[in-house]
């Protein structure tokens, strides 16, 4: 019986060890790609195994005093909640924040990479990088991996020489400048509350409360969002974390249980 | 005529569960010792736990061949670090190295679900939990592997602490003492092996504290 051994054939080169080990830190990271005839099918399977956490609600908006950024903290793998305490607002540097939606590892890795590039820019040019520049760096990287299965839906928020800046960047290669964005499975719900309550001239407290409420309402209706609603403010002196509230507690704060008026009380009947 | 699918997969799942719990001055890392493939048991005495540095231990479930390759890769990188810096890697440093190592194979992942445990630079217990491609998080306790959906709810019930994302940052480590944490781990595996076919045989428990690293074993159901 002829056995099908085509899967055992290896096309790996005989010499040329992977550069990461030999060079240590100096070599640029290069990604190994599996040698298969059906790359797309393989990637589909690999993605199924990795199961990126798409369920999320993140939002950011520019207002008179700066930028407000908020997110939930739930990570789901299919129907299972893998974590309720994921940090979805990533601190790229003391004056720039990035939000995480889509693949957790993809967002974490590329935001950290962006932070490194921003620092190198500062050292090479003796001045901080602009939000425009930082978002462009990230968008160009993601565009070069377009079609490979990365899942990143992020907002870059910061304060630079031009004032507050907000860009939406995704793994399809899209990059949009804007005043208000919400990303994730809970975004429709967040947009409803955010668009309704938004005014350009709000105080920092009002804006924080609007952001918090928007995240809360999204977690209320979207099963894939939940955990803790974190709110950050980016001002001329950099970012500051304003609050982190458990959304369960926020629910009872916004909608406290009213004791209902009792018409008639039940009375204990003497034992038969 | 449908496209012919590959009937050979580079991956396999050898099953098993891992748990780690961080305490004020210790860290407990445990894993069962059963290695399976499909419905067969390959061996009852396979260690899924690897010591990466003096105060840093990793437990991994999933595809053990990928786990072995990952452990070798980390050990080699740790050696280079020791030559360059003249000291051992701290647990948080190793945590980031593991994350990057996993992400470098983003398009051909290590099928390895890891839990890293040890002591940080101040001697406090820390546990890091990962997904297969490197996203990581510092937590007070974690479970990975085939029994994790059974173990995690129980650990949530016993150990859940206020989220580290709340504004007044609270410590993620459990208030339990070392002996209580080890007892909890034994209980948890005993329950998991009742309902998960891939978990059983023996638990290997590794405890990292100021005096060093020690290992103990406990028998589990063999069925």
Coordinates of C-alpha atoms in Angstrom, one line a residue, chain B residues 8-198:
Chain B
X8 CA -1.3 15.9 7.9
X9 CA -1.2 18.6 10.6
X10 CA 2.0 19.9 12.1
X11 CA 0.2 20.2 15.4
X12 CA -1.1 17.7 18.0
X13 CA -2.5 18.3 21.5
X14 CA -0.9 16.4 24.3
X15 CA -3.4 17.6 26.8
X16 CA -2.9 18.4 30.5
X17 CA -3.5 21.3 32.8
X18 CA -1.2 23.9 34.5
X19 CA -1.9 26.2 37.4
X20 CA 0.1 28.9 39.1
X21 CA -0.7 31.0 42.2
X22 CA 1.3 34.0 43.4
X23 CA 1.6 34.8 47.1
X24 CA 3.2 37.6 49.1
X25 CA 6.6 35.9 49.2
X26 CA 6.2 32.6 47.3
X27 CA 4.8 31.3 44.0
X28 CA 3.3 27.9 43.4
X29 CA 3.4 26.4 39.9
X30 CA 1.8 23.0 39.3
X31 CA 1.0 20.8 36.3
X32 CA -0.2 17.2 35.9
X33 CA 2.2 14.7 34.4
X34 CA 0.0 12.9 31.9
X35 CA 0.9 13.1 28.2
X36 CA -1.8 12.0 25.8
X37 CA -2.6 11.9 22.1
X38 CA -6.2 11.5 21.1
X39 CA -7.6 8.8 23.5
X40 CA -4.2 7.2 24.2
X41 CA -1.9 7.9 27.0
X42 CA 1.7 8.2 25.9
X43 CA 3.2 8.4 29.4
X44 CA 2.1 9.0 33.0
X45 CA 5.3 10.7 34.0
X46 CA 6.0 13.7 31.8
X47 CA 7.1 17.0 33.3
X48 CA 5.5 20.1 31.8
X49 CA 7.4 22.4 34.1
X50 CA 10.7 24.0 33.3
X51 CA 13.0 26.1 35.3
X52 CA 14.0 29.1 33.2
X53 CA 16.0 31.1 35.7
X54 CA 16.8 31.1 39.4
X55 CA 13.5 32.6 40.4
X56 CA 11.4 31.9 37.3
X57 CA 9.6 28.7 36.4
X58 CA 7.3 28.0 33.4
X59 CA 4.5 25.4 33.0
X60 CA 3.1 24.8 29.6
X61 CA 0.4 22.6 28.2
X62 CA -0.5 22.0 24.5
X63 CA 1.8 20.4 22.0
X64 CA 4.8 19.2 24.0
X65 CA 7.1 19.2 21.0
X66 CA 6.5 22.9 20.5
X67 CA 6.8 23.3 24.3
X68 CA 10.2 21.6 24.3
X69 CA 11.4 23.8 21.3
X70 CA 10.2 26.9 23.2
X71 CA 12.0 25.9 26.4
X72 CA 15.2 25.3 24.5
X73 CA 14.9 28.7 22.8
X74 CA 14.3 30.5 26.1
X75 CA 17.2 28.7 27.8
X76 CA 19.5 29.7 25.0
X77 CA 18.4 33.3 25.1
X78 CA 18.8 33.3 28.9
X79 CA 22.4 32.1 28.6
X80 CA 23.2 34.9 26.2
X81 CA 21.7 37.4 28.6
X82 CA 23.8 36.0 31.5
X83 CA 26.9 36.4 29.4
X84 CA 26.1 39.9 28.4
X85 CA 24.7 41.2 31.8
X86 CA 26.5 39.0 34.3
X87 CA 23.3 38.2 36.2
X88 CA 20.2 36.1 36.0
X89 CA 17.1 37.3 34.3
X90 CA 14.3 38.5 36.6
X91 CA 10.8 37.1 36.3
X92 CA 9.3 40.2 34.7
X93 CA 12.1 40.3 32.1
X94 CA 11.7 36.6 31.3
X95 CA 7.9 37.3 30.9
X96 CA 8.5 39.9 28.2
X97 CA 11.1 37.6 26.5
X98 CA 8.6 34.8 26.4
X99 CA 6.0 37.1 24.9
X100 CA 8.3 38.3 22.2
X101 CA 9.5 34.7 21.5
X102 CA 5.9 33.6 21.0
X103 CA 5.1 36.5 18.8
X104 CA 8.1 36.0 16.5
X105 CA 6.2 32.8 15.4
X106 CA 3.0 34.7 14.9
X107 CA 2.4 33.1 11.5
X108 CA 3.3 29.6 12.5
X109 CA 2.6 29.6 16.2
X110 CA 4.0 27.5 19.0
X111 CA 1.0 25.5 20.1
X112 CA 1.9 26.1 23.7
X113 CA -0.3 27.6 26.5
X114 CA 2.0 28.9 29.1
X115 CA 1.9 30.1 32.6
X116 CA 5.0 31.7 34.1
X117 CA 5.6 32.0 37.8
X118 CA 8.3 33.2 40.1
X119 CA 9.5 36.0 42.3
X120 CA 10.0 39.6 41.1
X121 CA 12.9 41.8 42.0
X122 CA 11.4 42.6 45.4
X123 CA 10.8 38.9 46.3
X124 CA 7.0 39.1 45.8
X125 CA 5.3 36.3 44.0
X126 CA 4.2 37.0 40.4
X127 CA 2.3 35.0 37.8
X128 CA 2.1 35.8 34.1
X129 CA -0.5 34.2 31.8
X130 CA -0.2 33.9 28.0
X131 CA -2.1 33.0 24.9
X132 CA -0.5 31.0 22.1
X133 CA 0.9 34.0 20.3
X134 CA 2.3 36.0 23.2
X135 CA -0.2 38.4 24.6
X136 CA 0.5 38.4 28.4
X137 CA -0.8 39.8 31.6
X138 CA 0.5 39.8 35.2
X139 CA -2.2 38.2 37.4
X140 CA -2.5 36.8 40.9
X141 CA -3.3 33.2 39.7
X142 CA -3.9 31.5 36.4
X143 CA -4.7 28.2 34.8
X144 CA -4.1 26.9 31.2
X145 CA -4.7 23.7 29.4
X146 CA -7.5 21.2 28.9
X147 CA -8.7 21.5 32.5
X148 CA -8.6 25.3 32.7
X149 CA -12.3 25.8 32.1
X150 CA -12.9 23.6 35.1
X151 CA -10.1 25.0 37.3
X152 CA -10.4 28.8 36.7
X153 CA -14.0 29.2 38.0
X154 CA -13.0 27.5 41.2
X155 CA -9.8 29.6 41.6
X156 CA -12.0 32.7 40.9
X157 CA -14.3 31.7 43.7
X158 CA -11.4 31.1 46.2
X159 CA -8.9 33.7 45.2
X160 CA -10.6 36.5 43.2
X161 CA -9.2 39.9 44.2
X162 CA -10.3 43.3 43.1
X163 CA -9.2 44.0 39.5
X164 CA -5.8 45.6 39.1
X165 CA -7.4 48.1 36.7
X166 CA -9.3 49.8 39.5
X167 CA -7.8 53.2 40.2
X168 CA -6.5 52.4 43.7
X169 CA -4.0 49.8 42.4
X170 CA -4.3 46.8 44.7
X171 CA -1.9 43.9 44.9
X172 CA -2.9 40.9 42.8
X173 CA -1.2 38.4 45.1
X174 CA -3.3 36.2 47.3
X175 CA -3.4 36.6 51.1
X176 CA -3.0 32.8 51.5
X177 CA 0.1 31.3 53.1
X178 CA 2.3 28.9 51.2
X179 CA 0.8 25.7 52.8
X180 CA -2.7 26.8 52.1
X181 CA -1.9 27.6 48.4
X182 CA -0.4 24.2 47.9
X183 CA -3.4 22.6 49.5
X184 CA -5.7 24.6 47.2
X185 CA -3.7 23.4 44.1
X186 CA -4.0 19.8 45.2
X187 CA -7.7 20.2 45.6
X188 CA -8.1 21.9 42.3
X189 CA -6.3 19.1 40.4
X190 CA -8.2 16.4 42.2
X191 CA -11.4 18.0 41.0
X192 CA -10.2 18.6 37.5
X193 CA -9.1 15.0 37.0
X194 CA -12.6 13.8 37.9
X195 CA -14.1 15.5 34.9
X196 CA -11.3 16.0 32.4
X197 CA -10.0 12.9 30.7
X198 CA -6.6 14.5 29.8

